[in-house]
PDB file of N, CA, C and O in Angstrom:
ATOM      1  N   MET L   1     -40.138  48.515 -10.364  1.00 59.00           N
ATOM      2  CA  MET L   1     -39.282  47.971  -9.351  1.00 59.00           C
ATOM      3  C   MET L   1     -38.202  48.977  -8.973  1.00 59.00           C
ATOM      4  O   MET L   1     -37.778  49.019  -7.832  1.00 59.00           O
ATOM      5  N   LYS L   2     -37.777  49.765  -9.924  1.00 63.00           N
ATOM      6  CA  LYS L   2     -36.743  50.758  -9.652  1.00 63.00           C
ATOM      7  C   LYS L   2     -37.200  51.718  -8.554  1.00 63.00           C
ATOM      8  O   LYS L   2     -36.418  52.115  -7.698  1.00 63.00           O
ATOM      9  N   LYS L   3     -38.475  52.061  -8.560  1.00 65.00           N
ATOM     10  CA  LYS L   3     -39.006  52.969  -7.554  1.00 65.00           C
ATOM     11  C   LYS L   3     -38.995  52.317  -6.173  1.00 65.00           C
ATOM     12  O   LYS L   3     -38.764  52.988  -5.173  1.00 65.00           O
ATOM     13  N   ILE L   4     -39.236  51.023  -6.113  1.00 63.00           N
ATOM     14  CA  ILE L   4     -39.224  50.316  -4.833  1.00 63.00           C
ATOM     15  C   ILE L   4     -37.822  50.347  -4.241  1.00 63.00           C
ATOM     16  O   ILE L   4     -37.644  50.630  -3.056  1.00 63.00           O
ATOM     17  N   VAL L   5     -36.826  50.082  -5.064  1.00 64.00           N
ATOM     18  CA  VAL L   5     -35.440  50.085  -4.595  1.00 64.00           C
ATOM     19  C   VAL L   5     -35.038  51.491  -4.163  1.00 64.00           C
ATOM     20  O   VAL L   5     -34.382  51.678  -3.132  1.00 64.00           O
ATOM     21  N   LYS L   6     -35.434  52.502  -4.933  1.00 64.00           N
ATOM     22  CA  LYS L   6     -35.098  53.882  -4.593  1.00 64.00           C
ATOM     23  C   LYS L   6     -35.748  54.281  -3.270  1.00 64.00           C
ATOM     24  O   LYS L   6     -35.108  54.884  -2.411  1.00 64.00           O
ATOM     25  N   LEU L   7     -37.008  53.927  -3.082  1.00 64.00           N
ATOM     26  CA  LEU L   7     -37.709  54.242  -1.839  1.00 64.00           C
ATOM     27  C   LEU L   7     -37.053  53.535  -0.660  1.00 64.00           C
ATOM     28  O   LEU L   7     -36.880  54.113   0.414  1.00 64.00           O
ATOM     29  N   SER L   8     -36.666  52.287  -0.863  1.00 63.00           N
ATOM     30  CA  SER L   8     -36.029  51.529   0.207  1.00 63.00           C
ATOM     31  C   SER L   8     -34.689  52.149   0.591  1.00 63.00           C
ATOM     32  O   SER L   8     -34.376  52.280   1.782  1.00 63.00           O
ATOM     33  N   SER L   9     -33.898  52.548  -0.391  1.00 67.00           N
ATOM     34  CA  SER L   9     -32.598  53.143  -0.074  1.00 67.00           C
ATOM     35  C   SER L   9     -32.770  54.513   0.559  1.00 67.00           C
ATOM     36  O   SER L   9     -31.971  54.907   1.415  1.00 67.00           O
ATOM     37  N   MET L  10     -33.798  55.256   0.174  1.00 69.00           N
ATOM     38  CA  MET L  10     -34.057  56.547   0.791  1.00 69.00           C
ATOM     39  C   MET L  10     -34.437  56.379   2.256  1.00 69.00           C
ATOM     40  O   MET L  10     -34.065  57.205   3.089  1.00 69.00           O
ATOM     41  N   GLY L  11     -35.164  55.318   2.571  1.00 68.00           N
ATOM     42  CA  GLY L  11     -35.578  55.074   3.949  1.00 68.00           C
ATOM     43  C   GLY L  11     -34.427  54.702   4.851  1.00 68.00           C
ATOM     44  O   GLY L  11     -34.546  54.775   6.073  1.00 68.00           O
ATOM     45  N   ASN L  12     -33.292  54.330   4.278  1.00 71.00           N
ATOM     46  CA  ASN L  12     -32.125  53.945   5.068  1.00 71.00           C
ATOM     47  C   ASN L  12     -31.098  55.065   5.194  1.00 71.00           C
ATOM     48  O   ASN L  12     -30.090  54.892   5.868  1.00 71.00           O
ATOM     49  N   GLN L  13     -31.317  56.209   4.554  1.00 72.00           N
ATOM     50  CA  GLN L  13     -30.344  57.301   4.595  1.00 72.00           C
ATOM     51  C   GLN L  13     -30.707  58.307   5.682  1.00 72.00           C
ATOM     52  O   GLN L  13     -31.769  58.917   5.656  1.00 72.00           O
ATOM     53  N   GLU L  14     -29.794  58.473   6.598  1.00 71.00           N
ATOM     54  CA  GLU L  14     -30.026  59.415   7.692  1.00 71.00           C
ATOM     55  C   GLU L  14     -30.047  60.851   7.196  1.00 71.00           C
ATOM     56  O   GLU L  14     -30.770  61.691   7.735  1.00 71.00           O
ATOM     57  N   SER L  15     -29.290  61.141   6.127  1.00 77.00           N
ATOM     58  CA  SER L  15     -29.252  62.504   5.607  1.00 77.00           C
ATOM     59  C   SER L  15     -30.614  62.943   5.055  1.00 77.00           C
ATOM     60  O   SER L  15     -30.931  64.127   5.075  1.00 77.00           O
ATOM     61  N   LEU L  16     -31.411  61.994   4.580  1.00 73.00           N
ATOM     62  CA  LEU L  16     -32.741  62.330   4.055  1.00 73.00           C
ATOM     63  C   LEU L  16     -33.831  62.237   5.115  1.00 73.00           C
ATOM     64  O   LEU L  16     -34.718  63.077   5.186  1.00 73.00           O
ATOM     65  N   MET L  17     -33.758  61.207   5.942  1.00 74.00           N
ATOM     66  CA  MET L  17     -34.829  60.946   6.910  1.00 74.00           C
ATOM     67  C   MET L  17     -34.604  61.622   8.262  1.00 74.00           C
ATOM     68  O   MET L  17     -35.542  61.850   9.006  1.00 74.00           O
ATOM     69  N   GLY L  18     -33.341  61.900   8.576  1.00 76.00           N
ATOM     70  CA  GLY L  18     -33.039  62.529   9.855  1.00 76.00           C
ATOM     71  C   GLY L  18     -33.454  61.640  11.019  1.00 76.00           C
ATOM     72  O   GLY L  18     -33.231  60.434  11.023  1.00 76.00           O
ATOM     73  N   SER L  19     -34.096  62.245  12.003  1.00 79.00           N
ATOM     74  CA  SER L  19     -34.508  61.485  13.191  1.00 79.00           C
ATOM     75  C   SER L  19     -35.730  60.608  12.920  1.00 79.00           C
ATOM     76  O   SER L  19     -36.093  59.788  13.761  1.00 79.00           O
ATOM     77  N   GLU L  20     -36.361  60.766  11.761  1.00 77.00           N
ATOM     78  CA  GLU L  20     -37.546  59.976  11.416  1.00 77.00           C
ATOM     79  C   GLU L  20     -37.200  58.624  10.806  1.00 77.00           C
ATOM     80  O   GLU L  20     -38.083  57.821  10.530  1.00 77.00           O
ATOM     81  N   ARG L  21     -35.919  58.379  10.569  1.00 78.00           N
ATOM     82  CA  ARG L  21     -35.494  57.102   9.991  1.00 78.00           C
ATOM     83  C   ARG L  21     -35.800  55.975  10.961  1.00 78.00           C
ATOM     84  O   ARG L  21     -35.520  56.081  12.149  1.00 78.00           O
ATOM     85  N   PRO L  22     -36.396  54.882  10.455  1.00 79.00           N
ATOM     86  CA  PRO L  22     -36.681  53.752  11.347  1.00 79.00           C
ATOM     87  C   PRO L  22     -35.392  53.199  11.949  1.00 79.00           C
ATOM     88  O   PRO L  22     -34.343  53.182  11.301  1.00 79.00           O
ATOM     89  N   GLN L  23     -35.494  52.737  13.191  1.00 84.00           N
ATOM     90  CA  GLN L  23     -34.340  52.173  13.880  1.00 84.00           C
ATOM     91  C   GLN L  23     -34.715  50.847  14.504  1.00 84.00           C
ATOM     92  O   GLN L  23     -35.879  50.589  14.804  1.00 84.00           O
ATOM     93  N   GLY L  24     -33.713  50.008  14.691  1.00 87.00           N
ATOM     94  CA  GLY L  24     -33.912  48.740  15.382  1.00 87.00           C
ATOM     95  C   GLY L  24     -34.804  47.785  14.610  1.00 87.00           C
ATOM     96  O   GLY L  24     -34.660  47.595  13.406  1.00 87.00           O
ATOM     97  N   VAL L  25     -35.780  47.203  15.319  1.00 92.00           N
ATOM     98  CA  VAL L  25     -36.678  46.204  14.729  1.00 92.00           C
ATOM     99  C   VAL L  25     -37.531  46.820  13.628  1.00 92.00           C
ATOM    100  O   VAL L  25     -37.775  46.185  12.603  1.00 92.00           O
ATOM    101  N   LYS L  26     -37.953  48.058  13.816  1.00 87.00           N
ATOM    102  CA  LYS L  26     -38.774  48.719  12.789  1.00 87.00           C
ATOM    103  C   LYS L  26     -38.007  48.829  11.470  1.00 87.00           C
ATOM    104  O   LYS L  26     -38.578  48.660  10.396  1.00 87.00           O
ATOM    105  N   ARG L  27     -36.716  49.097  11.563  1.00 84.00           N
ATOM    106  CA  ARG L  27     -35.904  49.203  10.351  1.00 84.00           C
ATOM    107  C   ARG L  27     -35.763  47.846   9.673  1.00 84.00           C
ATOM    108  O   ARG L  27     -35.836  47.740   8.443  1.00 84.00           O
ATOM    109  N   VAL L  28     -35.571  46.807  10.451  1.00 88.00           N
ATOM    110  CA  VAL L  28     -35.462  45.458   9.896  1.00 88.00           C
ATOM    111  C   VAL L  28     -36.772  45.070   9.212  1.00 88.00           C
ATOM    112  O   VAL L  28     -36.779  44.549   8.093  1.00 88.00           O
ATOM    113  N   VAL L  29     -37.899  45.350   9.880  1.00 90.00           N
ATOM    114  CA  VAL L  29     -39.205  45.027   9.299  1.00 90.00           C
ATOM    115  C   VAL L  29     -39.419  45.817   8.012  1.00 90.00           C
ATOM    116  O   VAL L  29     -39.883  45.280   7.006  1.00 90.00           O
ATOM    117  N   TRP L  30     -39.070  47.113   8.032  1.00 85.00           N
ATOM    118  CA  TRP L  30     -39.207  47.961   6.844  1.00 85.00           C
ATOM    119  C   TRP L  30     -38.407  47.392   5.677  1.00 85.00           C
ATOM    120  O   TRP L  30     -38.903  47.288   4.556  1.00 85.00           O
ATOM    121  N   ASN L  31     -37.156  47.012   5.940  1.00 85.00           N
ATOM    122  CA  ASN L  31     -36.309  46.474   4.875  1.00 85.00           C
ATOM    123  C   ASN L  31     -36.820  45.130   4.383  1.00 85.00           C
ATOM    124  O   ASN L  31     -36.747  44.837   3.179  1.00 85.00           O
ATOM    125  N   MET L  32     -37.360  44.314   5.268  1.00 90.00           N
ATOM    126  CA  MET L  32     -37.928  43.030   4.839  1.00 90.00           C
ATOM    127  C   MET L  32     -39.162  43.245   3.976  1.00 90.00           C
ATOM    128  O   MET L  32     -39.339  42.558   2.961  1.00 90.00           O
ATOM    129  N   LEU L  33     -40.012  44.192   4.348  1.00 89.00           N
ATOM    130  CA  LEU L  33     -41.195  44.485   3.538  1.00 89.00           C
ATOM    131  C   LEU L  33     -40.811  45.039   2.168  1.00 89.00           C
ATOM    132  O   LEU L  33     -41.421  44.688   1.150  1.00 89.00           O
ATOM    133  N   MET L  34     -39.788  45.878   2.124  1.00 86.00           N
ATOM    134  CA  MET L  34     -39.321  46.397   0.839  1.00 86.00           C
ATOM    135  C   MET L  34     -38.724  45.283  -0.013  1.00 86.00           C
ATOM    136  O   MET L  34     -38.896  45.267  -1.229  1.00 86.00           O
ATOM    137  N   GLY L  35     -38.013  44.360   0.620  1.00 88.00           N
ATOM    138  CA  GLY L  35     -37.480  43.211  -0.105  1.00 88.00           C
ATOM    139  C   GLY L  35     -38.591  42.353  -0.681  1.00 88.00           C
ATOM    140  O   GLY L  35     -38.519  41.891  -1.828  1.00 88.00           O
ATOM    141  N   PHE L  36     -39.641  42.146   0.113  1.00 92.00           N
ATOM    142  CA  PHE L  36     -40.790  41.376  -0.360  1.00 92.00           C
ATOM    143  C   PHE L  36     -41.472  42.091  -1.523  1.00 92.00           C
ATOM    144  O   PHE L  36     -41.870  41.453  -2.509  1.00 92.00           O
ATOM    145  N   ALA L  37     -41.595  43.414  -1.444  1.00 88.00           N
ATOM    146  CA  ALA L  37     -42.206  44.179  -2.536  1.00 88.00           C
ATOM    147  C   ALA L  37     -41.378  44.058  -3.818  1.00 88.00           C
ATOM    148  O   ALA L  37     -41.935  43.894  -4.913  1.00 88.00           O
ATOM    149  N   ALA L  38     -40.062  44.124  -3.683  1.00 87.00           N
ATOM    150  CA  ALA L  38     -39.196  43.981  -4.858  1.00 87.00           C
ATOM    151  C   ALA L  38     -39.310  42.578  -5.441  1.00 87.00           C
ATOM    152  O   ALA L  38     -39.347  42.401  -6.669  1.00 87.00           O
ATOM    153  N   LEU L  39     -39.366  41.576  -4.582  1.00 92.00           N
ATOM    154  CA  LEU L  39     -39.523  40.193  -5.040  1.00 92.00           C
ATOM    155  C   LEU L  39     -40.865  40.000  -5.751  1.00 92.00           C
ATOM    156  O   LEU L  39     -40.933  39.351  -6.801  1.00 92.00           O
ATOM    157  N   ALA L  40     -41.933  40.581  -5.205  1.00 93.00           N
ATOM    158  CA  ALA L  40     -43.256  40.470  -5.823  1.00 93.00           C
ATOM    159  C   ALA L  40     -43.281  41.166  -7.186  1.00 93.00           C
ATOM    160  O   ALA L  40     -43.864  40.646  -8.147  1.00 93.00           O
ATOM    161  N   ALA L  41     -42.638  42.324  -7.286  1.00 90.00           N
ATOM    162  CA  ALA L  41     -42.594  43.036  -8.566  1.00 90.00           C
ATOM    163  C   ALA L  41     -41.808  42.249  -9.600  1.00 90.00           C
ATOM    164  O   ALA L  41     -42.193  42.177 -10.774  1.00 90.00           O
ATOM    165  N   THR L  42     -40.711  41.626  -9.170  1.00 90.00           N
ATOM    166  CA  THR L  42     -39.919  40.800 -10.077  1.00 90.00           C
ATOM    167  C   THR L  42     -40.718  39.597 -10.557  1.00 90.00           C
ATOM    168  O   THR L  42     -40.719  39.268 -11.746  1.00 90.00           O
ATOM    169  N   ALA L  43     -41.417  38.943  -9.639  1.00 94.00           N
ATOM    170  CA  ALA L  43     -42.227  37.779 -10.000  1.00 94.00           C
ATOM    171  C   ALA L  43     -43.346  38.169 -10.967  1.00 94.00           C
ATOM    172  O   ALA L  43     -43.617  37.445 -11.932  1.00 94.00           O
ATOM    173  N   ALA L  44     -43.971  39.316 -10.733  1.00 95.00           N
ATOM    174  CA  ALA L  44     -45.037  39.772 -11.625  1.00 95.00           C
ATOM    175  C   ALA L  44     -44.489  40.075 -13.015  1.00 95.00           C
ATOM    176  O   ALA L  44     -45.115  39.738 -14.031  1.00 95.00           O
ATOM    177  N   GLY L  45     -43.312  40.694 -13.070  1.00 93.00           N
ATOM    178  CA  GLY L  45     -42.689  40.990 -14.362  1.00 93.00           C
ATOM    179  C   GLY L  45     -42.320  39.727 -15.118  1.00 93.00           C
ATOM    180  O   GLY L  45     -42.581  39.604 -16.319  1.00 93.00           O
ATOM    181  N   LEU L  46     -41.724  38.765 -14.410  1.00 93.00           N
ATOM    182  CA  LEU L  46     -41.367  37.495 -15.056  1.00 93.00           C
ATOM    183  C   LEU L  46     -42.610  36.745 -15.523  1.00 93.00           C
ATOM    184  O   LEU L  46     -42.613  36.145 -16.606  1.00 93.00           O
ATOM    185  N   SER L  47     -43.659  36.796 -14.732  1.00 95.00           N
ATOM    186  CA  SER L  47     -44.908  36.140 -15.118  1.00 95.00           C
ATOM    187  C   SER L  47     -45.485  36.763 -16.395  1.00 95.00           C
ATOM    188  O   SER L  47     -45.938  36.050 -17.296  1.00 95.00           O
ATOM    189  N   ALA L  48     -45.452  38.093 -16.464  1.00 95.00           N
ATOM    190  CA  ALA L  48     -45.967  38.779 -17.659  1.00 95.00           C
ATOM    191  C   ALA L  48     -45.121  38.447 -18.884  1.00 95.00           C
ATOM    192  O   ALA L  48     -45.665  38.231 -19.978  1.00 95.00           O
ATOM    193  N   ILE L  49     -43.796  38.388 -18.713  1.00 94.00           N
ATOM    194  CA  ILE L  49     -42.921  38.048 -19.836  1.00 94.00           C
ATOM    195  C   ILE L  49     -43.209  36.633 -20.310  1.00 94.00           C
ATOM    196  O   ILE L  49     -43.305  36.370 -21.512  1.00 94.00           O
ATOM    197  N   MET L  50     -43.354  35.708 -19.373  1.00 94.00           N
ATOM    198  CA  MET L  50     -43.633  34.312 -19.740  1.00 94.00           C
ATOM    199  C   MET L  50     -44.987  34.182 -20.422  1.00 94.00           C
ATOM    200  O   MET L  50     -45.145  33.410 -21.365  1.00 94.00           O
ATOM    201  N   LYS L  51     -45.975  34.939 -19.945  1.00 95.00           N
ATOM    202  CA  LYS L  51     -47.324  34.859 -20.518  1.00 95.00           C
ATOM    203  C   LYS L  51     -47.356  35.407 -21.947  1.00 95.00           C
ATOM    204  O   LYS L  51     -47.993  34.833 -22.820  1.00 95.00           O
ATOM    205  N   LYS L  52     -46.655  36.512 -22.171  1.00 95.00           N
ATOM    206  CA  LYS L  52     -46.687  37.157 -23.488  1.00 95.00           C
ATOM    207  C   LYS L  52     -45.675  36.576 -24.461  1.00 95.00           C
ATOM    208  O   LYS L  52     -45.960  36.438 -25.644  1.00 95.00           O
ATOM    209  N   GLY L  53     -44.474  36.260 -23.968  1.00 94.00           N
ATOM    210  CA  GLY L  53     -43.408  35.871 -24.887  1.00 94.00           C
ATOM    211  C   GLY L  53     -42.894  34.462 -24.729  1.00 94.00           C
ATOM    212  O   GLY L  53     -42.082  34.014 -25.538  1.00 94.00           O
ATOM    213  N   GLY L  54     -43.323  33.759 -23.692  1.00 94.00           N
ATOM    214  CA  GLY L  54     -42.837  32.403 -23.470  1.00 94.00           C
ATOM    215  C   GLY L  54     -41.348  32.388 -23.183  1.00 94.00           C
ATOM    216  O   GLY L  54     -40.757  33.365 -22.724  1.00 94.00           O
ATOM    217  N   TYR L  55     -40.726  31.246 -23.474  1.00 94.00           N
ATOM    218  CA  TYR L  55     -39.293  31.115 -23.217  1.00 94.00           C
ATOM    219  C   TYR L  55     -38.437  32.026 -24.104  1.00 94.00           C
ATOM    220  O   TYR L  55     -37.428  32.557 -23.636  1.00 94.00           O
ATOM    221  N   PRO L  56     -38.826  32.250 -25.368  1.00 95.00           N
ATOM    222  CA  PRO L  56     -38.033  33.214 -26.161  1.00 95.00           C
ATOM    223  C   PRO L  56     -38.065  34.620 -25.549  1.00 95.00           C
ATOM    224  O   PRO L  56     -37.041  35.307 -25.520  1.00 95.00           O
ATOM    225  N   GLY L  57     -39.213  35.037 -25.040  1.00 94.00           N
ATOM    226  CA  GLY L  57     -39.315  36.342 -24.389  1.00 94.00           C
ATOM    227  C   GLY L  57     -38.453  36.411 -23.146  1.00 94.00           C
ATOM    228  O   GLY L  57     -37.801  37.425 -22.881  1.00 94.00           O
ATOM    229  N   LEU L  58     -38.443  35.317 -22.393  1.00 93.00           N
ATOM    230  CA  LEU L  58     -37.599  35.256 -21.199  1.00 93.00           C
ATOM    231  C   LEU L  58     -36.122  35.320 -21.587  1.00 93.00           C
ATOM    232  O   LEU L  58     -35.323  35.976 -20.918  1.00 93.00           O
ATOM    233  N   GLY L  59     -35.773  34.667 -22.690  1.00 95.00           N
ATOM    234  CA  GLY L  59     -34.397  34.718 -23.179  1.00 95.00           C
ATOM    235  C   GLY L  59     -33.988  36.126 -23.588  1.00 95.00           C
ATOM    236  O   GLY L  59     -32.875  36.569 -23.284  1.00 95.00           O
ATOM    237  N   PHE L  60     -34.882  36.834 -24.289  1.00 95.00           N
ATOM    238  CA  PHE L  60     -34.589  38.212 -24.673  1.00 95.00           C
ATOM    239  C   PHE L  60     -34.443  39.102 -23.446  1.00 95.00           C
ATOM    240  O   PHE L  60     -33.564  39.969 -23.393  1.00 95.00           O
ATOM    241  N   ALA L  61     -35.294  38.910 -22.447  1.00 93.00           N
ATOM    242  CA  ALA L  61     -35.196  39.700 -21.220  1.00 93.00           C
ATOM    243  C   ALA L  61     -33.869  39.422 -20.515  1.00 93.00           C
ATOM    244  O   ALA L  61     -33.205  40.352 -20.038  1.00 93.00           O
ATOM    245  N   ALA L  62     -33.469  38.170 -20.452  1.00 94.00           N
ATOM    246  CA  ALA L  62     -32.191  37.814 -19.824  1.00 94.00           C
ATOM    247  C   ALA L  62     -31.019  38.408 -20.601  1.00 94.00           C
ATOM    248  O   ALA L  62     -30.057  38.911 -20.000  1.00 94.00           O
ATOM    249  N   ALA L  63     -31.099  38.379 -21.927  1.00 97.00           N
ATOM    250  CA  ALA L  63     -30.033  38.963 -22.752  1.00 97.00           C
ATOM    251  C   ALA L  63     -29.956  40.475 -22.532  1.00 97.00           C
ATOM    252  O   ALA L  63     -28.860  41.039 -22.429  1.00 97.00           O
ATOM    253  N   TYR L  64     -31.098  41.132 -22.433  1.00 95.00           N
ATOM    254  CA  TYR L  64     -31.133  42.574 -22.203  1.00 95.00           C
ATOM    255  C   TYR L  64     -30.513  42.928 -20.849  1.00 95.00           C
ATOM    256  O   TYR L  64     -29.685  43.836 -20.749  1.00 95.00           O
ATOM    257  N   ILE L  65     -30.904  42.192 -19.815  1.00 93.00           N
ATOM    258  CA  ILE L  65     -30.359  42.439 -18.472  1.00 93.00           C
ATOM    259  C   ILE L  65     -28.851  42.198 -18.468  1.00 93.00           C
ATOM    260  O   ILE L  65     -28.086  42.963 -17.878  1.00 93.00           O
ATOM    261  N   SER L  66     -28.414  41.144 -19.139  1.00 96.00           N
ATOM    262  CA  SER L  66     -26.979  40.862 -19.224  1.00 96.00           C
ATOM    263  C   SER L  66     -26.236  41.991 -19.927  1.00 96.00           C
ATOM    264  O   SER L  66     -25.156  42.400 -19.493  1.00 96.00           O
ATOM    265  N   LEU L  67     -26.805  42.497 -21.005  1.00 97.00           N
ATOM    266  CA  LEU L  67     -26.192  43.599 -21.735  1.00 97.00           C
ATOM    267  C   LEU L  67     -26.089  44.853 -20.860  1.00 97.00           C
ATOM    268  O   LEU L  67     -25.057  45.526 -20.847  1.00 97.00           O
ATOM    269  N   VAL L  68     -27.132  45.139 -20.123  1.00 95.00           N
ATOM    270  CA  VAL L  68     -27.122  46.298 -19.225  1.00 95.00           C
ATOM    271  C   VAL L  68     -26.019  46.146 -18.181  1.00 95.00           C
ATOM    272  O   VAL L  68     -25.274  47.096 -17.903  1.00 95.00           O
ATOM    273  N   LEU L  69     -25.889  44.958 -17.601  1.00 94.00           N
ATOM    274  CA  LEU L  69     -24.849  44.730 -16.590  1.00 94.00           C
ATOM    275  C   LEU L  69     -23.448  44.867 -17.172  1.00 94.00           C
ATOM    276  O   LEU L  69     -22.562  45.458 -16.543  1.00 94.00           O
ATOM    277  N   VAL L  70     -23.235  44.341 -18.371  1.00 95.00           N
ATOM    278  CA  VAL L  70     -21.928  44.439 -19.007  1.00 95.00           C
ATOM    279  C   VAL L  70     -21.571  45.902 -19.285  1.00 95.00           C
ATOM    280  O   VAL L  70     -20.441  46.345 -19.013  1.00 95.00           O
ATOM    281  N   VAL L  71     -22.525  46.679 -19.798  1.00 95.00           N
ATOM    282  CA  VAL L  71     -22.272  48.088 -20.080  1.00 95.00           C
ATOM    283  C   VAL L  71     -21.952  48.838 -18.791  1.00 95.00           C
ATOM    284  O   VAL L  71     -21.034  49.665 -18.742  1.00 95.00           O
ATOM    285  N   GLN L  72     -22.674  48.547 -17.709  1.00 92.00           N
ATOM    286  CA  GLN L  72     -22.403  49.200 -16.428  1.00 92.00           C
ATOM    287  C   GLN L  72     -21.000  48.871 -15.928  1.00 92.00           C
ATOM    288  O   GLN L  72     -20.291  49.740 -15.412  1.00 92.00           O
ATOM    289  N   LEU L  73     -20.609  47.613 -16.053  1.00 92.00           N
ATOM    290  CA  LEU L  73     -19.262  47.219 -15.630  1.00 92.00           C
ATOM    291  C   LEU L  73     -18.192  47.931 -16.455  1.00 92.00           C
ATOM    292  O   LEU L  73     -17.187  48.407 -15.915  1.00 92.00           O
ATOM    293  N   LEU L  74     -18.414  48.021 -17.754  1.00 91.00           N
ATOM    294  CA  LEU L  74     -17.445  48.696 -18.613  1.00 91.00           C
ATOM    295  C   LEU L  74     -17.363  50.189 -18.289  1.00 91.00           C
ATOM    296  O   LEU L  74     -16.279  50.770 -18.288  1.00 91.00           O
ATOM    297  N   ARG L  75     -18.497  50.805 -17.999  1.00 89.00           N
ATOM    298  CA  ARG L  75     -18.496  52.224 -17.649  1.00 89.00           C
ATOM    299  C   ARG L  75     -17.767  52.467 -16.333  1.00 89.00           C
ATOM    300  O   ARG L  75     -17.036  53.433 -16.192  1.00 89.00           O
ATOM    301  N   SER L  76     -18.001  51.611 -15.352  1.00 84.00           N
ATOM    302  CA  SER L  76     -17.366  51.809 -14.049  1.00 84.00           C
ATOM    303  C   SER L  76     -15.858  51.621 -14.165  1.00 84.00           C
ATOM    304  O   SER L  76     -15.074  52.320 -13.522  1.00 84.00           O
ATOM    305  N   ARG L  77     -15.400  50.685 -14.975  1.00 81.00           N
ATOM    306  CA  ARG L  77     -13.965  50.486 -15.179  1.00 81.00           C
ATOM    307  C   ARG L  77     -13.345  51.663 -15.921  1.00 81.00           C
ATOM    308  O   ARG L  77     -12.228  52.047 -15.653  1.00 81.00           O
ATOM    309  N   LYS L  78     -14.108  52.220 -16.864  1.00 74.00           N
ATOM    310  CA  LYS L  78     -13.614  53.367 -17.625  1.00 74.00           C
ATOM    311  C   LYS L  78     -13.424  54.576 -16.704  1.00 74.00           C
ATOM    312  O   LYS L  78     -12.454  55.301 -16.819  1.00 74.00           O
ATOM    313  N   LYS L  79     -14.340  54.780 -15.756  1.00 72.00           N
ATOM    314  CA  LYS L  79     -14.214  55.886 -14.815  1.00 72.00           C
ATOM    315  C   LYS L  79     -13.017  55.710 -13.902  1.00 72.00           C
ATOM    316  O   LYS L  79     -12.360  56.670 -13.545  1.00 72.00           O
ATOM    317  N   GLU L  80     -12.736  54.471 -13.508  1.00 69.00           N
ATOM    318  CA  GLU L  80     -11.590  54.213 -12.642  1.00 69.00           C
ATOM    319  C   GLU L  80     -10.284  54.528 -13.354  1.00 69.00           C
ATOM    320  O   GLU L  80      -9.351  55.029 -12.755  1.00 69.00           O
ATOM    321  N   VAL L  81     -10.215  54.220 -14.652  1.00 65.00           N
ATOM    322  CA  VAL L  81      -8.999  54.466 -15.420  1.00 65.00           C
ATOM    323  C   VAL L  81      -8.786  55.961 -15.596  1.00 65.00           C
ATOM    324  O   VAL L  81      -7.676  56.463 -15.492  1.00 65.00           O
ATOM    325  N   VAL L  82      -9.859  56.710 -15.855  1.00 60.00           N
ATOM    326  CA  VAL L  82      -9.761  58.149 -16.078  1.00 60.00           C
ATOM    327  C   VAL L  82      -9.399  58.862 -14.785  1.00 60.00           C
ATOM    328  O   VAL L  82      -8.635  59.809 -14.784  1.00 60.00           O
ATOM    329  N   ALA L  83      -9.945  58.436 -13.678  1.00 55.00           N
ATOM    330  CA  ALA L  83      -9.726  59.137 -12.408  1.00 55.00           C
ATOM    331  C   ALA L  83      -8.373  58.997 -11.867  1.00 55.00           C
ATOM    332  O   ALA L  83      -7.368  58.813 -12.102  1.00 55.00           O
TER     333      ALA L  83
END
């Protein structure tokens, strides 16, 4: 899923795409398709977790994601204090 998000953000940057960047309706359609791809990847991942680990596996995945978010928040606050 990380690759889908990276590809989607690259498609929206004029510095990378230049004049080839989609504009108007094409850009909206591109972003909607990328959103659908990210949603499908998330659903497939959750389905695999539920199939292999059940609710305990889903709980561990949620705890891991929560831990990652907390660490990111703490790091961003630490950078603000140092700067």
